[in-house]
Short mmCIF file of C-alpha atoms in Angstrom, two decimals:
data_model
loop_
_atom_site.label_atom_id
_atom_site.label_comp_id
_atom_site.label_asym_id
_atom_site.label_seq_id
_atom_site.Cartn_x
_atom_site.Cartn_y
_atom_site.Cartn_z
CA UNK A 1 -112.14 21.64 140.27
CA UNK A 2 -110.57 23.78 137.40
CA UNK A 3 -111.57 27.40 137.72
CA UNK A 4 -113.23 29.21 134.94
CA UNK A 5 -112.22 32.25 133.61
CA UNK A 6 -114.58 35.53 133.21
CA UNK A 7 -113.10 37.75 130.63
CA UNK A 8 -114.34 41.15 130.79
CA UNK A 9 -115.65 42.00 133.84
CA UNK A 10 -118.47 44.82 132.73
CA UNK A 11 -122.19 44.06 133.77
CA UNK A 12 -122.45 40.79 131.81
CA UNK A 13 -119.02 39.60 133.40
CA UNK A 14 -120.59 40.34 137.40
CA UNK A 15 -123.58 39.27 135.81
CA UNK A 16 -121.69 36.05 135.07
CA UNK A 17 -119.90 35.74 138.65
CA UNK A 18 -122.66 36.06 140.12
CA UNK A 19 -123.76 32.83 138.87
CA UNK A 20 -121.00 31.27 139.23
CA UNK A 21 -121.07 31.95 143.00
CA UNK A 22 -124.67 30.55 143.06
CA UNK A 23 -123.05 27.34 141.85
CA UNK A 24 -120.20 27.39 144.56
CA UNK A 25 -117.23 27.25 141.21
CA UNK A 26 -114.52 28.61 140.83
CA UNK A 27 -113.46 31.48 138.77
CA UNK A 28 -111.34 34.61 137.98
CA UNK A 29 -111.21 37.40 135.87
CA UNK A 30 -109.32 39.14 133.41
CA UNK A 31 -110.23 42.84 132.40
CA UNK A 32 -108.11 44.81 129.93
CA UNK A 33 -109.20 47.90 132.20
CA UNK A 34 -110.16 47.34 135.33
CA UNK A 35 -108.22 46.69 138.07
CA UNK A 36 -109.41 43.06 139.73
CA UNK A 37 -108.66 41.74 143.42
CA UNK A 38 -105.51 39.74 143.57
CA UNK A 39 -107.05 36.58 144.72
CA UNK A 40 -109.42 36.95 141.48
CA UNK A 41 -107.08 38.47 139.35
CA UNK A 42 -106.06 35.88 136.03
CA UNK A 43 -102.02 34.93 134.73
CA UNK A 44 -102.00 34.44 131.47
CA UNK A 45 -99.67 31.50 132.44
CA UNK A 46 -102.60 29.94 134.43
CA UNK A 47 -104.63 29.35 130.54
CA UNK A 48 -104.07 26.09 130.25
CA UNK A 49 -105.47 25.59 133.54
CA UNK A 50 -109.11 26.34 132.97
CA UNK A 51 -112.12 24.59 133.01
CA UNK A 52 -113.69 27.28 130.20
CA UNK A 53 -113.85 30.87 129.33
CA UNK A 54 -117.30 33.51 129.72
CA UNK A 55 -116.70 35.59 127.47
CA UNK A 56 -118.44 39.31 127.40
CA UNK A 57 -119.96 40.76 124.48
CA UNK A 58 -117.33 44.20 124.64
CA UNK A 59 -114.38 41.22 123.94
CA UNK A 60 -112.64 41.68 120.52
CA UNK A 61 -112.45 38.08 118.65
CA UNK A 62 -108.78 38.71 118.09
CA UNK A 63 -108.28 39.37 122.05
CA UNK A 64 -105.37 37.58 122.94
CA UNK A 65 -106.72 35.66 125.52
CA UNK A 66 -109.45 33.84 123.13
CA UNK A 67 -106.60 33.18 119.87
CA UNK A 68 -104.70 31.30 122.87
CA UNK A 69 -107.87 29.63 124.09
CA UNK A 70 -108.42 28.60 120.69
CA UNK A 71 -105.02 27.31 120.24
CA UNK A 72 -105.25 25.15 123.45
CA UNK A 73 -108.46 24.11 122.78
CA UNK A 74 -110.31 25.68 125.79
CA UNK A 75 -113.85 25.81 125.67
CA UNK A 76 -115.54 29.63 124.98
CA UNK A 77 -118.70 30.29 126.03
CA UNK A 78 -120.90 33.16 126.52
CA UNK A 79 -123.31 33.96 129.63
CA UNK A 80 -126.51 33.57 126.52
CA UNK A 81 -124.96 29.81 125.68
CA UNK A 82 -124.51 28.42 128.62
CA UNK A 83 -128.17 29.88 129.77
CA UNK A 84 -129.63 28.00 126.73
CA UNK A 85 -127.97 25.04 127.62
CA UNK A 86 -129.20 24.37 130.91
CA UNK A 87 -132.75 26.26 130.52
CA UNK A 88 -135.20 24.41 127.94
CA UNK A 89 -136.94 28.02 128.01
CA UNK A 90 -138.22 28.98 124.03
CA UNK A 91 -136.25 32.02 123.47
CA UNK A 92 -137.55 35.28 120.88
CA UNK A 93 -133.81 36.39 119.81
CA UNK A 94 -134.17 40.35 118.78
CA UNK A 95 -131.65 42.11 117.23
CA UNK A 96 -131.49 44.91 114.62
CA UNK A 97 -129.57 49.01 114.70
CA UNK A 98 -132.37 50.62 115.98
CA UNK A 99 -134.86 50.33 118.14
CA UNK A 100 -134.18 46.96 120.04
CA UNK A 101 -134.58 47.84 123.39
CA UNK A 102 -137.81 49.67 122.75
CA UNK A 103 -139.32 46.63 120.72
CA UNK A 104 -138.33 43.84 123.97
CA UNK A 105 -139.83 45.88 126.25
CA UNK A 106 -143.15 46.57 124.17
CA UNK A 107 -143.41 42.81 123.17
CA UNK A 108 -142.83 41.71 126.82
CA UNK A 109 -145.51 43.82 127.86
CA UNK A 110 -148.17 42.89 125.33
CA UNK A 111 -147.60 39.14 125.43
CA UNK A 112 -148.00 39.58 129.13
CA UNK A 113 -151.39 41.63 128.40
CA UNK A 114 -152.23 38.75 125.88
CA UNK A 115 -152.12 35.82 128.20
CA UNK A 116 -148.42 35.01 127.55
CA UNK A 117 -145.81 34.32 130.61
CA UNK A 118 -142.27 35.84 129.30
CA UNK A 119 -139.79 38.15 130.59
CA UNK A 120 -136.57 39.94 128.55
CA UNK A 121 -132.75 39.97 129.67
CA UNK A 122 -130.16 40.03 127.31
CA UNK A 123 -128.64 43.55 125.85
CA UNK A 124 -131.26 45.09 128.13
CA UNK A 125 -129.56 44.77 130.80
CA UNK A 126 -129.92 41.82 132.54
CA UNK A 127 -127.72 38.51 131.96
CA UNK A 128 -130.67 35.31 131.26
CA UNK A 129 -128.37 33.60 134.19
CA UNK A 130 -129.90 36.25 136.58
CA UNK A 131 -133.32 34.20 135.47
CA UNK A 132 -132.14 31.00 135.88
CA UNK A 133 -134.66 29.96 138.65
CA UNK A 134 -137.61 31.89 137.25
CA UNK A 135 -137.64 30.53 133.72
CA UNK A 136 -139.53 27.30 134.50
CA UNK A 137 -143.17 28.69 134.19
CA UNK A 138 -142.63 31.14 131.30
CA UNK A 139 -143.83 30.72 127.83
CA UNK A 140 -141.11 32.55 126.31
CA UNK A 141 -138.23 35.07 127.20
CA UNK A 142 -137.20 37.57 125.14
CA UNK A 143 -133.80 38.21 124.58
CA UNK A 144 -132.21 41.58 122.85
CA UNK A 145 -129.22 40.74 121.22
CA UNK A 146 -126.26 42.87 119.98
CA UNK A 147 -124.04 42.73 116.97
CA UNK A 148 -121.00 41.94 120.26
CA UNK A 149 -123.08 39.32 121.84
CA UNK A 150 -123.75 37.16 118.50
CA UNK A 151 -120.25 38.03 116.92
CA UNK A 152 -118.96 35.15 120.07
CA UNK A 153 -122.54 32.89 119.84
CA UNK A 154 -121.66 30.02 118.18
CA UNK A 155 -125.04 27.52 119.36
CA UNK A 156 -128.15 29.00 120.41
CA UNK A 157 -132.00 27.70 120.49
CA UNK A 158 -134.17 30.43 119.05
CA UNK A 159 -137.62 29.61 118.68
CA UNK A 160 -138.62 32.98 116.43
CA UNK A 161 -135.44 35.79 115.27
CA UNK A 162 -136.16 38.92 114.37
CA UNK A 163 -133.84 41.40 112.65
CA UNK A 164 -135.48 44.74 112.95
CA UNK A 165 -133.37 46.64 110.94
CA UNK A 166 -129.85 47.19 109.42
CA UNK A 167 -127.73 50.13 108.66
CA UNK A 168 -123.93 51.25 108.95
CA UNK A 169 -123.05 51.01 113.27
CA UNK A 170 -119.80 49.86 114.92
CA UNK A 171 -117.97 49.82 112.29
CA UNK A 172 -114.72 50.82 114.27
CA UNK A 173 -115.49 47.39 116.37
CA UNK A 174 -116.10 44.99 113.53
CA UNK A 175 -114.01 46.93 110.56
CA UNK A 176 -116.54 46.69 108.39
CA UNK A 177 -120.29 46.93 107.48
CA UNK A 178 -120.31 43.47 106.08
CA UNK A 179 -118.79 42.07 108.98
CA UNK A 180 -121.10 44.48 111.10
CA UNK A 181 -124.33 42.82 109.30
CA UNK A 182 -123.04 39.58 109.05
CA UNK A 183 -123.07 39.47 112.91
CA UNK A 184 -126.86 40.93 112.74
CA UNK A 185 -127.73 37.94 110.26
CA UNK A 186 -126.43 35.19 112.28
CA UNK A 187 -129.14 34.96 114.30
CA UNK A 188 -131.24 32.88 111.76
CA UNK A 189 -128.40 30.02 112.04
CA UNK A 190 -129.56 29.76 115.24
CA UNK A 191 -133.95 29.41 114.69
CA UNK A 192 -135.95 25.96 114.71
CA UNK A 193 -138.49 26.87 112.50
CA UNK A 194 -137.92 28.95 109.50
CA UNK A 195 -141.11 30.18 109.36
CA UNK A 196 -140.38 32.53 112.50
CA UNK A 197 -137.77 34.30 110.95
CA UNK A 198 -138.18 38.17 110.49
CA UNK A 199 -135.68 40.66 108.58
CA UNK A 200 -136.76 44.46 108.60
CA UNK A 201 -135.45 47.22 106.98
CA UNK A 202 -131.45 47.16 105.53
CA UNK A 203 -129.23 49.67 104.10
CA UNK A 204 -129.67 49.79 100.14
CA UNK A 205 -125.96 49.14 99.66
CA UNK A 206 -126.26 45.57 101.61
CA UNK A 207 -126.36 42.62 99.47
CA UNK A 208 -127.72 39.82 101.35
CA UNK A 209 -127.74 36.60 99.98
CA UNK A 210 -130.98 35.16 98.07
CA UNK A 211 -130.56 31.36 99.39
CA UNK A 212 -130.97 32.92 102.76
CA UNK A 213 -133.74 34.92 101.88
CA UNK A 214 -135.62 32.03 101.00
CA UNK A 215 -136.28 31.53 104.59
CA UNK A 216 -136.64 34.51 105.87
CA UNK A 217 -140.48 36.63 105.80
CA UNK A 218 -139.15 40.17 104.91
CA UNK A 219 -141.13 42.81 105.94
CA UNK A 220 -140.60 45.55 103.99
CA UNK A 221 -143.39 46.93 102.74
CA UNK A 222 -144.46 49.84 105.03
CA UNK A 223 -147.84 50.89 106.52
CA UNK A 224 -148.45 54.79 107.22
CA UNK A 225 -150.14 53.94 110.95
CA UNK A 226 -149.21 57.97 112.03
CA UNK A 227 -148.66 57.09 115.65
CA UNK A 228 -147.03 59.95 117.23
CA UNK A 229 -144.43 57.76 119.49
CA UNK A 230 -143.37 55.36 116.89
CA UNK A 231 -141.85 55.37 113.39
CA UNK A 232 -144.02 53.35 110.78
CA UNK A 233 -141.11 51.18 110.35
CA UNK A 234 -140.83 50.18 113.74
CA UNK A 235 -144.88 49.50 114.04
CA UNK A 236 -145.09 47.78 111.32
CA UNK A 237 -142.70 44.97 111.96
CA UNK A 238 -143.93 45.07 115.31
CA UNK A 239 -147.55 43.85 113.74
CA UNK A 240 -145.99 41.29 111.93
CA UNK A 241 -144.47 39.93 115.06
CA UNK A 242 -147.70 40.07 117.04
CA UNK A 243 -149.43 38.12 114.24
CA UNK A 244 -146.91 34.86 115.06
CA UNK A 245 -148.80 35.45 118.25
CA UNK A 246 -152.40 35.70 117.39
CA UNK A 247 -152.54 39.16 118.18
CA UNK A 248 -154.70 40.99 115.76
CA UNK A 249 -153.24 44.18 113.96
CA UNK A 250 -156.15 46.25 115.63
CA UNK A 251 -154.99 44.91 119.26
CA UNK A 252 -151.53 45.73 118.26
CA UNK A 253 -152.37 50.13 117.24
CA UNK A 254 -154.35 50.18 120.45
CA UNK A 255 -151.78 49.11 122.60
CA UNK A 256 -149.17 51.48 121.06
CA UNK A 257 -151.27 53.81 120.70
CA UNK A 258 -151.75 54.33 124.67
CA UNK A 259 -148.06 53.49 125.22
CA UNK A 260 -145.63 56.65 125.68
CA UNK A 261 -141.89 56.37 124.17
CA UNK A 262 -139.71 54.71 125.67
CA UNK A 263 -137.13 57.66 127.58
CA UNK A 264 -134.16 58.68 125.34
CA UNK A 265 -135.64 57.61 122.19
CA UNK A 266 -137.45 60.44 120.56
CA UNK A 267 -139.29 61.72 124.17
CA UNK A 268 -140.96 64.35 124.04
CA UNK A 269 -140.07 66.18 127.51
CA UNK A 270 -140.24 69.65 127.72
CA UNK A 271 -142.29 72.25 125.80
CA UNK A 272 -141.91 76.64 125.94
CA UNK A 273 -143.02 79.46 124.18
CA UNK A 274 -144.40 76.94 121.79
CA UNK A 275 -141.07 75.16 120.93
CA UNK A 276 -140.83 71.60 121.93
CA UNK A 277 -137.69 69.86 123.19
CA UNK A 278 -137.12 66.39 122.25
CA UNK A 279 -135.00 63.77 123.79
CA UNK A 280 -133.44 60.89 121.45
CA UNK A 281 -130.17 60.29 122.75
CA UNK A 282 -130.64 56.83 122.14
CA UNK A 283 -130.10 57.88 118.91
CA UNK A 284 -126.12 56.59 118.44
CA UNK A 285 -125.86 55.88 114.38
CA UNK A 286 -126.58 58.30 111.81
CA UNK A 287 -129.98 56.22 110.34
CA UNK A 288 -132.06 56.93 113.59
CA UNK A 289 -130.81 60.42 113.00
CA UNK A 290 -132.42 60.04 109.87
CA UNK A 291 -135.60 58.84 110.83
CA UNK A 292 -135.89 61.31 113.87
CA UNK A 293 -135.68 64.01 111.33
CA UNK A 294 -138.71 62.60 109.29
CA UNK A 295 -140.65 63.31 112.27
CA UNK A 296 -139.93 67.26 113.20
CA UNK A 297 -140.58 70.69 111.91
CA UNK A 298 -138.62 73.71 111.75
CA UNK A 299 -135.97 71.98 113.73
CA UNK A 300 -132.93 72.74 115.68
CA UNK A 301 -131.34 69.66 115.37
CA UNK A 302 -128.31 68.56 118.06
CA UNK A 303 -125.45 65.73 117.40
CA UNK A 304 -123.08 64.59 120.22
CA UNK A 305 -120.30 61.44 120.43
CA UNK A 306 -118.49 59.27 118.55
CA UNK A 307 -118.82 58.76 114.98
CA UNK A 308 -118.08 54.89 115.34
CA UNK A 309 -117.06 54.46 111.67
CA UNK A 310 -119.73 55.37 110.52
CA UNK A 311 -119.74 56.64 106.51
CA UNK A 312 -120.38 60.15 107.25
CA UNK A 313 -122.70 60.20 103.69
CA UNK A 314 -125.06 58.16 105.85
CA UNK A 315 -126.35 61.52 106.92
CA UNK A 316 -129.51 62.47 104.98
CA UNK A 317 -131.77 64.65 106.80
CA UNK A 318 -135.47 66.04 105.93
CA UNK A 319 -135.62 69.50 105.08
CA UNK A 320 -137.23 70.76 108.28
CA UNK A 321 -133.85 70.84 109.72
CA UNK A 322 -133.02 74.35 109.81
CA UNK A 323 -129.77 74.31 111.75
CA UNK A 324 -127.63 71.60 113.16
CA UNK A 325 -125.24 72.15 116.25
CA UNK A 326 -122.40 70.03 116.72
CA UNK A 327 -119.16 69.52 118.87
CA UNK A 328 -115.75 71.65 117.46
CA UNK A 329 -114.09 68.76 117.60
CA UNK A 330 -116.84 66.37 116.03
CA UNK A 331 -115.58 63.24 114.15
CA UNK A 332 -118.67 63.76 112.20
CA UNK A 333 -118.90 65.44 108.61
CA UNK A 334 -121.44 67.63 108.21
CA UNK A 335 -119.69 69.90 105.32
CA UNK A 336 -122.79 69.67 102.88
CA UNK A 337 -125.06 71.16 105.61
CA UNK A 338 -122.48 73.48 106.25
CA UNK A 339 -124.76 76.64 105.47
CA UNK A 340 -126.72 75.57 108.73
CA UNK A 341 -123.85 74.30 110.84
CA UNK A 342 -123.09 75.78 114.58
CA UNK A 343 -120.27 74.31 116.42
CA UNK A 344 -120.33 74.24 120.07
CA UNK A 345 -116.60 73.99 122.13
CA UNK A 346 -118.10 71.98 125.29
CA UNK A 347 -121.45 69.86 126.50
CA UNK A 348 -121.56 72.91 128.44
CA UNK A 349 -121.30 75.76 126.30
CA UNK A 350 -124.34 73.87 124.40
CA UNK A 351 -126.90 75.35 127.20
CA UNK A 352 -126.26 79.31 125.66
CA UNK A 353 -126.72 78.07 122.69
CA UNK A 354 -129.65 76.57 122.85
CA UNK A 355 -131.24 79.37 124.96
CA UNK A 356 -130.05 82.03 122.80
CA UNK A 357 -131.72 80.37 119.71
CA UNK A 358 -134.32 78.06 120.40
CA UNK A 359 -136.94 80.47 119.84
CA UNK A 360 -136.56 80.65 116.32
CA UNK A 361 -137.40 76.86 115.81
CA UNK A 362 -140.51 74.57 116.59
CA UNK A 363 -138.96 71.79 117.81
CA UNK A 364 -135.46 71.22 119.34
CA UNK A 365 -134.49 67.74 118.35
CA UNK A 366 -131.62 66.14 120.58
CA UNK A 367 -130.71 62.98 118.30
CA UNK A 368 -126.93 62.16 118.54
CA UNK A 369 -125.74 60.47 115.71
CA UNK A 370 -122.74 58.77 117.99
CA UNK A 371 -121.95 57.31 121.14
CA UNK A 372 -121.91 58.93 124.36
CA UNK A 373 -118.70 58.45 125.63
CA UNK A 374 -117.16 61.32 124.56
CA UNK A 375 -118.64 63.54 127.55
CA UNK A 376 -120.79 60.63 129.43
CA UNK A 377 -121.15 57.14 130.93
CA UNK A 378 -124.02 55.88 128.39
CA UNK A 379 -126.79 57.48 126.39
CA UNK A 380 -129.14 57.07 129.62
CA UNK A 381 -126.47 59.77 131.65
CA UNK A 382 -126.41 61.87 128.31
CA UNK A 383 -130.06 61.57 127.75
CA UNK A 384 -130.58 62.56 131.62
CA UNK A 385 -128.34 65.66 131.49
CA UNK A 386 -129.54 66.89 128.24
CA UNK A 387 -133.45 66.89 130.37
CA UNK A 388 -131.75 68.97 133.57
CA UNK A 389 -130.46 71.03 130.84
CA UNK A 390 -133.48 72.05 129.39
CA UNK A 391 -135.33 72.15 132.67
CA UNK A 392 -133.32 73.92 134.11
CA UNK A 393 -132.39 76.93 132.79
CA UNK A 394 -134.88 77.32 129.23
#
């Protein structure tokens, strides 16, 4: 038995050996950073000797690994395919800029409420391979998908796709905003019915094509619903969604209504002296910096990370942000706010800033604007030292 390769060997790729152990095959990995057992460890030499490749969302489609596999004709898969071709489970595919992980989770748990058997894996966290045995009995599962993960899906099974939203993100990783919503778009190559395909929001510079509008239901005219944990866009698509399910628009505001925010995405954890300190590290493209500002008054507003690309004009904030602290070094351009512009040297040196001048605003707004990896492991670690912060010491 030919081994199979697992290239990238992040959560999806132990995700992916785990299964494979399951199934008694063999395998080994290649990782462009990590360091991998010798036993394990692929030759490039050995290509030609594979049964296929697992390929993880992180992997560039120019890696060298996959223009050789193509060249040789070696089968590519990802952990996603392969699921869908050995589970007959009827998958929701969700995908969008902002806001995915918050939307699985919510429509997992209503459908649940509702009658519905489904669970979510996916960008969430959680390879569908790790559900392999539990998928029998449920309805549907709901899988988050990223702009990575359907750059390498070629076939997929989607009984209803949903595109949340789309504005300017990764562009360093796919060079370009087309390619970037291109990727997003796929996902309606992949849906049965085109009456169960959902587009949200997009950038007002994105041209998408009218023959493929034809089968998509846009949803773009907004609803003012006011709930304090949840943008309007965000509800409102999230009606439209429960509707395919026979959940009724007033079922849909009561449950959200008694649902907190999801942590890191606009939480509202810590309140003194009247002056309340809000989490959104989640926040990692300049849009849900955007919308984060629609939602604040008399704000102290914080950005952190990596730019990603990301047309710095993007920026566009309400006017109740009265000052905006950012790193010294900070790939992002805020020079036509620069009236209200602090720069901080370090993460650290952040804390005296903040206690020395949050009293003079109402809310303290912690929305990145980048990726963490600047200073931190993810936006949860950022998100989770920003709190102990706060807590701490204002």
């Amino acid at each position: 038995m030919k081994p199979s390769l697992i290239l990238g060997y992040g959560a999806t790729g132990k995700d992916i050996e785990k299964y494979l152990i399951s199934e008694s095959k063999k395998y080994v990995i290649y990782d462009d950073n990590k360091n991998i057992p010798n036993e394990l460890n692929f030759q490039l030499e050995d290509i030609t000797n594979l049964e296929m490749i697992y390929v993880s969302p992180g992997i560039r489609k120019d890696h060298k690994i996959l223009n050789i596999a193509e060249e040789s004709n070696i089968k590519v898969t990802t952990d996603i395919e392969y699921f869908n071709d050995i589970s007959n489970v009827k998958i929701v595919g969700v995908t969008g800029t902002n806001g995915k992980t918050t939307f699985v989770s919510l429509l997992n748990k209503i459908l649940n409420k509702y009658g519905y058997k489904s669970n979510v894996a996916g960008n969430i966290g959680i390879s569908p391979l790790n559900l392999i045995n539990d998928t029998e009995d449920l309805d549907f599962l709901i899988l988050e998908l990223s702009s990575f993960q359907l750059c390498h899906i070629n076939e997929l099974r989607i009984d209803t796709s949903i595109v949340l939203n789309i504005y300017e993100d990764h562009i360093d990783w796919h060079n370009s905003f087309e390619e970037y919503a291109e990727s997003k778009l796929k996902i309606f190559n992949f849906t049965d019915n085109d009456q169960n395909n959902f587009l949200g929001s997009v950038d007002e510079e994105l041209n998408i094509n009218d023959a493929l509008l034809e089968n998509i239901t846009v949803v773009e005219d907004i609803n003012n619903y006011f709930l304090p944990n949840y943008f309007d866009e965000f509800v409102t698509m999230f009606v439209a969604i429960c509707s395919r399910f026979e959940i009724s628009e007033v079922d849909v505001i009561e449950f959200l209504s008694s649902e907190p925010s999801a942590e890191h995405r606009f939480e509202l954890f810590y309140s003194k002296n009247g002056v309340n300190f809000i989490n959104d590290s989640k926040s990692t493209n300049l849009e849900s910096v955007n919308k984060a500002s629609l939602k604040v008054n008399n704000c102290m507003l914080i950005m952190h990370g990596l730019a990603k690309g990301i047309n710095p004009n993007k920026l566009v904030l309400s006017n109740e942000i009265k000052a905006i602290l950012v790193p010294q070094n900070s790939e992002f351009d805020v020079s036509m706010f620069k009236r209200i512009v602090i720069k901080y040297e370090s993460i650290e040196d952040l804390q005296q800033l903040i206690k020395e001048n949050y009293r003079n605003f109402n809310t303290v707004l912690f929305s990145c604007g980048g990726s963490s990896f600047s200073d931190f492991k993810n936006y949860v670690d950022r998100g989770i030292y920003f709190k102990k912060m706060i807590e701490g010491e204002i």
